[in-house]
Short mmCIF file of C-alpha atoms and ligand atoms in Angstrom, two decimals:
data_model
loop_
_atom_site.label_atom_id
_atom_site.label_comp_id
_atom_site.label_asym_id
_atom_site.label_seq_id
_atom_site.Cartn_x
_atom_site.Cartn_y
_atom_site.Cartn_z
CA SER G 1 323.09 112.38 88.98
CA VAL G 2 321.06 112.52 92.17
CA PHE G 3 318.01 113.25 90.06
CA THR G 4 318.36 110.08 87.95
CA LYS G 5 319.06 108.04 91.06
CA THR G 6 315.90 109.27 92.75
CA LEU G 7 313.87 108.55 89.62
CA LEU G 8 315.33 105.06 89.44
CA THR G 9 314.63 104.34 93.09
CA THR G 10 311.05 105.56 92.66
CA ALA G 11 310.60 103.35 89.60
CA VAL G 12 311.98 100.29 91.42
CA MET G 13 309.73 100.99 94.41
CA ALA G 14 306.70 101.34 92.16
CA VAL G 15 307.44 98.03 90.44
CA SER G 16 307.93 96.14 93.70
CA LEU G 17 304.80 97.73 95.17
CA SER G 18 302.61 96.62 92.29
CA ALA G 19 304.17 93.15 92.38
CA ALA G 20 303.37 92.83 96.08
CA HIS G 21 299.77 93.93 95.46
CA ALA G 22 298.71 92.23 92.26
CA GLY G 23 295.33 93.57 91.13
CA THR G 24 293.50 96.83 90.79
CA GLU G 25 293.93 99.74 93.16
CA ARG G 26 290.74 101.71 93.52
CA VAL G 27 289.25 104.32 95.83
CA ILE G 28 285.47 103.86 95.81
CA ASN G 29 283.44 107.02 96.37
CA VAL G 30 280.47 106.36 98.65
CA SER G 31 277.49 108.70 99.03
CA LEU G 32 275.61 109.01 102.36
CA PRO G 33 272.58 111.13 103.28
CA LEU G 34 273.85 111.52 106.87
CA GLY G 35 277.14 112.15 108.73
CA PRO G 36 280.04 109.96 109.97
CA ASP G 37 278.58 109.28 113.45
CA SER G 38 275.17 108.27 112.13
CA GLN G 39 273.86 104.73 111.66
CA GLN G 40 274.79 105.11 107.97
CA GLY G 41 278.28 106.46 108.67
CA ILE G 42 279.09 103.62 111.08
CA GLY G 43 278.11 101.02 108.47
CA VAL G 44 279.93 102.63 105.56
CA LEU G 45 283.13 103.22 107.56
CA LYS G 46 283.15 99.61 108.77
CA PHE G 47 282.70 98.49 105.15
CA GLY G 48 285.67 100.63 104.12
CA GLU G 49 287.84 99.30 106.94
CA GLU G 50 287.10 95.67 106.00
CA LEU G 51 287.58 96.39 102.31
CA GLU G 52 291.05 97.75 102.99
CA ARG G 53 291.94 94.86 105.26
CA LEU G 54 290.72 92.11 102.93
CA SER G 55 292.32 93.66 99.85
CA GLU G 56 295.55 94.47 101.70
CA GLY G 57 295.10 98.14 101.00
CA ARG G 58 294.33 97.98 97.29
CA LEU G 59 290.64 98.83 97.70
CA SER G 60 289.40 101.64 99.90
CA ILE G 61 286.52 104.10 100.17
CA GLU G 62 286.06 107.83 100.28
CA PRO G 63 282.80 108.73 102.05
CA HIS G 64 280.79 111.78 100.91
CA TYR G 65 278.48 112.78 103.75
CA ASP G 66 275.20 114.69 103.87
CA ASN G 67 274.25 113.94 100.25
CA ALA G 68 277.23 115.95 98.96
CA LEU G 69 277.08 113.94 95.71
CA GLY G 70 273.33 114.52 95.27
CA ALA G 71 269.93 113.71 96.76
CA GLU G 72 268.99 110.04 97.20
CA ARG G 73 267.08 109.65 93.94
CA GLU G 74 269.92 111.29 91.98
CA VAL G 75 272.47 109.05 93.67
CA VAL G 76 270.52 105.88 92.85
CA GLU G 77 270.17 107.05 89.23
CA GLY G 78 273.84 108.07 89.17
CA MET G 79 274.93 104.59 90.26
CA GLY G 80 272.68 103.12 87.58
CA PHE G 81 274.36 105.27 84.93
CA GLY G 82 277.80 104.44 86.35
CA ILE G 83 278.65 108.05 87.24
CA ILE G 84 278.46 107.49 91.03
CA ASP G 85 280.46 104.57 92.45
CA ALA G 86 278.48 103.55 95.49
CA GLY G 87 276.07 104.77 98.13
CA ILE G 88 273.83 104.04 101.06
CA SER G 89 270.27 105.28 100.67
CA SER G 90 266.85 104.80 102.15
CA THR G 91 264.47 102.88 99.92
CA GLY G 92 262.04 105.84 99.80
CA PRO G 93 262.85 106.98 96.25
CA MET G 94 263.32 103.43 94.88
CA GLY G 95 259.63 102.56 94.48
CA GLY G 96 259.71 105.03 91.59
CA PHE G 97 262.03 102.61 89.75
CA VAL G 98 260.84 99.20 90.95
CA ASP G 99 257.24 98.79 92.22
CA GLU G 100 258.19 96.05 94.70
CA PHE G 101 260.30 98.53 96.67
CA MET G 102 257.13 100.32 97.75
CA LEU G 103 256.84 97.39 100.17
CA PHE G 104 259.02 99.47 102.51
CA ASP G 105 256.67 102.45 102.22
CA LEU G 106 253.62 100.44 103.25
CA PRO G 107 252.65 101.17 106.86
CA TYR G 108 252.83 98.62 109.69
CA VAL G 109 254.27 95.70 107.72
CA PHE G 110 257.18 94.88 110.06
CA GLU G 111 256.59 94.45 113.81
CA ASN G 112 260.16 94.75 115.05
CA HIS G 113 263.81 94.53 113.98
CA GLU G 114 263.98 90.72 114.16
CA HIS G 115 260.99 90.49 111.83
CA ALA G 116 262.59 92.84 109.28
CA TYR G 117 266.04 91.16 109.46
CA ALA G 118 264.60 87.66 109.06
CA PHE G 119 262.65 88.76 105.97
CA LEU G 120 265.50 90.72 104.38
CA ASP G 121 268.03 87.96 105.04
CA SER G 122 265.74 85.37 103.39
CA GLU G 123 265.28 84.63 99.68
CA HIS G 124 262.85 87.58 99.59
CA GLY G 125 265.69 90.00 100.29
CA GLU G 126 267.72 88.31 97.57
CA GLN G 127 264.83 88.61 95.10
CA LEU G 128 264.45 92.30 95.88
CA ALA G 129 268.19 92.80 95.38
CA GLN G 130 267.88 91.03 92.03
CA LEU G 131 265.00 93.33 91.03
CA ALA G 132 267.17 96.33 91.97
CA GLU G 133 269.92 95.00 89.74
CA GLU G 134 267.54 94.63 86.79
CA GLY G 135 265.49 97.78 87.39
CA MET G 136 268.11 100.22 88.69
CA ASN G 137 271.40 98.75 87.46
CA VAL G 138 272.79 98.72 91.01
CA LYS G 139 274.41 95.91 92.98
CA PHE G 140 273.07 95.42 96.51
CA LEU G 141 275.95 94.76 98.91
CA ALA G 142 274.09 94.62 102.24
CA TRP G 143 270.64 95.37 103.69
CA MET G 144 271.81 97.96 106.18
CA GLU G 145 269.11 100.01 107.91
CA ASN G 146 267.89 103.44 108.83
CA GLY G 147 265.55 101.89 111.40
CA PHE G 148 261.92 102.33 112.42
CA ARG G 149 260.49 105.70 111.53
CA HIS G 150 258.64 108.03 113.87
CA ASN G 151 256.84 111.35 113.46
CA THR G 152 258.12 114.73 114.61
CA ASN G 153 256.26 118.02 114.30
CA SER G 154 256.15 121.56 115.60
CA VAL G 155 252.37 121.82 116.12
CA ARG G 156 251.10 119.42 118.80
CA PRO G 157 251.74 116.04 120.45
CA ILE G 158 250.22 113.16 118.46
CA GLU G 159 248.25 110.63 120.49
CA LYS G 160 245.74 109.59 117.79
CA PRO G 161 245.45 110.02 114.01
CA SER G 162 243.02 112.96 114.26
CA ASP G 163 245.77 114.97 116.02
CA LEU G 164 247.44 115.16 112.58
CA GLU G 165 244.50 117.09 111.14
CA GLY G 166 245.67 120.17 109.22
CA ILE G 167 249.38 119.51 109.78
CA ASN G 168 251.66 120.03 106.76
CA HIS G 169 253.70 116.87 106.63
CA ARG G 170 256.73 116.09 104.46
CA THR G 171 256.93 112.59 103.01
CA GLN G 172 259.68 110.99 100.96
CA GLU G 173 259.20 110.95 97.21
CA SER G 174 256.70 108.09 97.36
CA ARG G 175 253.01 108.02 96.43
CA VAL G 176 252.35 105.34 99.04
CA GLN G 177 253.72 107.61 101.75
CA VAL G 178 251.57 110.52 100.54
CA ASP G 179 248.46 108.31 100.68
CA THR G 180 249.43 107.02 104.13
CA TRP G 181 249.73 110.47 105.68
CA GLU G 182 246.60 111.74 103.94
CA ALA G 183 244.74 108.71 105.38
CA LEU G 184 246.04 109.68 108.83
CA GLY G 185 244.62 113.18 108.34
CA ALA G 186 247.72 115.28 107.51
CA ASN G 187 248.35 117.40 104.40
CA ALA G 188 251.14 115.40 102.79
CA THR G 189 253.77 116.78 100.41
CA PRO G 190 256.66 114.74 98.94
CA MET G 191 260.05 116.44 99.16
CA ALA G 192 263.69 115.40 98.66
CA TRP G 193 265.64 114.87 101.88
CA THR G 194 268.13 117.63 101.08
CA GLU G 195 265.36 120.27 101.40
CA VAL G 196 263.67 119.06 104.58
CA TYR G 197 265.60 120.90 107.32
CA THR G 198 265.07 124.30 105.67
CA ALA G 199 261.40 123.55 105.00
CA LEU G 200 260.86 122.73 108.69
CA GLN G 201 262.91 125.70 109.84
CA GLN G 202 260.97 128.13 107.65
CA GLY G 203 257.62 126.60 108.57
CA VAL G 204 256.84 125.55 105.01
CA MET G 205 256.47 122.09 106.56
CA ASP G 206 255.33 121.37 110.16
CA SER G 207 256.09 117.71 110.29
CA GLN G 208 258.28 114.87 109.01
CA GLU G 209 259.12 111.25 109.93
CA ASN G 210 262.46 109.46 110.26
CA PRO G 211 264.34 107.13 112.60
CA LEU G 212 265.56 108.65 115.88
CA ALA G 213 269.21 108.30 114.84
CA THR G 214 268.46 110.42 111.75
CA ILE G 215 266.40 112.98 113.68
CA TYR G 216 269.36 113.40 116.02
CA ASP G 217 272.06 113.40 113.32
CA VAL G 218 270.51 116.33 111.43
CA ASN G 219 269.46 118.32 114.53
CA PHE G 220 265.72 118.22 113.83
CA TYR G 221 265.18 118.86 117.57
CA GLU G 222 266.15 122.47 116.81
CA VAL G 223 263.10 122.92 114.58
CA GLN G 224 260.63 120.30 115.90
CA ASP G 225 259.01 120.23 119.39
CA TYR G 226 257.19 116.88 119.44
CA LEU G 227 258.52 113.38 118.91
CA ASN G 228 255.72 110.88 118.40
CA MET G 229 256.67 107.20 118.46
CA THR G 230 254.45 106.13 115.58
CA GLN G 231 256.81 103.36 114.36
CA HIS G 232 254.82 103.20 111.13
CA VAL G 233 257.55 101.92 108.82
CA TYR G 234 260.79 99.93 108.96
CA SER G 235 263.26 101.75 106.75
CA PRO G 236 266.11 99.78 105.15
CA ALA G 237 269.21 101.64 103.98
CA PRO G 238 270.88 99.28 101.53
CA LEU G 239 274.56 99.72 100.75
CA MET G 240 274.82 99.62 96.96
CA MET G 241 277.33 99.90 94.15
CA SER G 242 277.02 100.84 90.51
CA LEU G 243 276.49 97.47 88.77
CA ASP G 244 278.85 98.51 85.97
CA LEU G 245 281.58 99.31 88.49
CA PHE G 246 280.97 96.08 90.40
CA ASN G 247 281.19 94.04 87.20
CA SER G 248 284.45 95.77 86.27
CA PHE G 249 286.22 94.18 89.27
CA SER G 250 287.86 90.74 89.10
CA GLU G 251 285.88 87.87 90.59
CA GLU G 252 288.25 87.82 93.53
CA ASP G 253 287.69 91.52 94.22
CA GLN G 254 283.92 91.16 93.84
CA GLU G 255 284.07 88.54 96.60
CA ILE G 256 286.16 90.85 98.77
CA ILE G 257 283.61 93.66 98.28
CA LEU G 258 280.67 91.40 99.18
CA GLU G 259 282.49 89.95 102.17
CA ALA G 260 283.42 93.38 103.52
CA ALA G 261 279.76 94.43 103.27
CA GLN G 262 278.55 91.25 105.01
CA ILE G 263 281.00 91.77 107.89
CA ALA G 264 279.85 95.38 108.25
CA LEU G 265 276.13 94.48 108.19
CA PRO G 266 275.60 93.19 111.77
CA VAL G 267 277.85 95.95 113.11
CA GLN G 268 275.68 98.52 111.36
CA ARG G 269 272.38 97.02 112.53
CA GLU G 270 273.56 96.78 116.12
CA ALA G 271 274.83 100.37 116.09
CA SER G 272 271.55 101.55 114.60
CA GLN G 273 269.52 99.94 117.41
CA GLU G 274 271.94 101.23 120.02
CA LEU G 275 271.67 104.79 118.67
CA GLU G 276 267.88 104.54 118.62
CA ALA G 277 267.76 103.72 122.35
CA ARG G 278 270.36 106.37 123.23
CA TYR G 279 268.73 109.16 121.21
CA LEU G 280 265.27 108.56 122.64
CA VAL G 281 266.73 109.71 125.96
CA GLN G 282 268.84 112.49 124.46
CA LEU G 283 266.10 113.97 122.29
CA GLU G 284 263.90 114.28 125.37
CA GLU G 285 266.79 115.90 127.24
CA LEU G 286 267.17 118.32 124.36
CA GLY G 287 263.60 119.47 124.98
CA MET G 288 261.42 117.37 122.70
CA THR G 289 258.09 116.23 124.12
CA VAL G 290 257.77 112.48 123.49
CA THR G 291 254.50 110.59 123.02
CA HIS G 292 253.95 106.81 122.87
CA PRO G 293 250.58 106.59 121.14
CA ASP G 294 248.44 103.46 121.03
CA LEU G 295 249.26 102.23 117.51
CA GLU G 296 246.01 100.34 116.86
CA PRO G 297 244.01 103.39 115.62
CA PHE G 298 246.93 104.25 113.31
CA ARG G 299 246.95 100.71 111.85
CA GLU G 300 243.19 100.94 111.42
CA ALA G 301 243.34 104.33 109.65
CA VAL G 302 245.93 103.19 107.08
CA ARG G 303 244.42 99.76 106.34
CA PRO G 304 242.77 100.99 103.08
CA VAL G 305 246.18 102.29 101.88
CA LEU G 306 247.75 98.91 102.55
CA GLU G 307 244.95 97.15 100.69
CA GLU G 308 244.96 99.53 97.74
CA TRP G 309 248.72 99.47 97.19
CA SER G 310 249.23 95.75 97.82
CA SER G 311 248.13 94.95 94.28
CA VAL G 312 250.77 97.31 92.84
CA VAL G 313 253.56 96.11 95.14
CA GLY G 314 252.52 92.46 94.71
CA GLU G 315 250.00 90.68 96.98
CA ASP G 316 252.31 87.69 97.49
CA LEU G 317 255.26 89.83 98.48
CA VAL G 318 253.20 91.89 100.93
CA ASP G 319 251.65 88.76 102.47
CA ALA G 320 255.07 87.10 102.72
CA ALA G 321 256.48 90.14 104.51
CA ILE G 322 253.59 90.59 106.96
CA ASN G 323 253.38 86.90 107.82
CA PHE G 324 257.09 86.11 107.72
CA GLU G 325 258.04 83.71 110.56
CA TYR G 326 260.89 84.98 112.69
C1 LIG U 401 264.53 110.61 104.09
O1 LIG U 401 263.68 110.90 104.95
O2 LIG U 401 264.50 111.12 102.97
C2 LIG U 401 265.59 109.59 104.42
O3 LIG U 401 265.22 108.81 105.48
C3 LIG U 401 266.91 110.25 104.65
C4 LIG U 401 267.98 109.24 104.94
O4 LIG U 401 268.17 108.26 104.20
O5 LIG U 401 268.71 109.41 105.92
#
């Protein structure tokens, strides 16, 4: 009958398909805090494209934007437990799992992008990735980035630390960040990323800090009047995978996954820097008042925080980062 014939043809096709593509077929779900056009989206989509190409279509990704799978801390935990496949996340919530990750919360450690890339692409970046594997049960695929972070608020332009006096400022879920903003004079409250827009809109919070590409992607210009180029922190956004999932792939596929991530890395970093420059212009056009404060008084005000937390993060690691030759 026609029915049997169709079934047979389908079966033959299925057999020849799997013979042509020996190995696992898998769609990897990837969590992102931001949208497809953001610095994160560009990196994750490039990773997916390369993954498909290198595996001849067997491996692919399904992106889940705007933290649809959960807030950053939940996603990192979820990957650790093996219930979330993969994700890109800022390092903000990671210091809660591995002390050394608070390095990226410490203010004024990295001078510029080249400094941060040289450090992360050295054995120090590898060591941190190893610590993440042991402490969070996640596999680091690439040190992608969010970029340098800057302050926005709805109260007044910030030219010097004392301008932050009395401002209710949201930090990431990091004690170092709370201490930093308290030292600068603000009232600091830690809050998950998923709640920030509403908190700013409702006036529960006056102020936050993030890279320009993030500020643009989530329309913070609608609820914030001042953009202050404080550049206080370089924010990595590592692309990660559940270690259990990673280990479940064949060695050949593990190499494909790592290679796809390494090809996507420079594309992501370049796009991130490009967006930063573009959005500085656009955010001003959208009505934000931009300040370029002298950063020396800010460095001065947070020096005690750097000194106090260095012992927790690891003196050697902090020194290596600050003095890294690039
Ligand atoms: C945050 O401020 O919580 C993060 O920077 C959000 C993000 O990773 O985009």
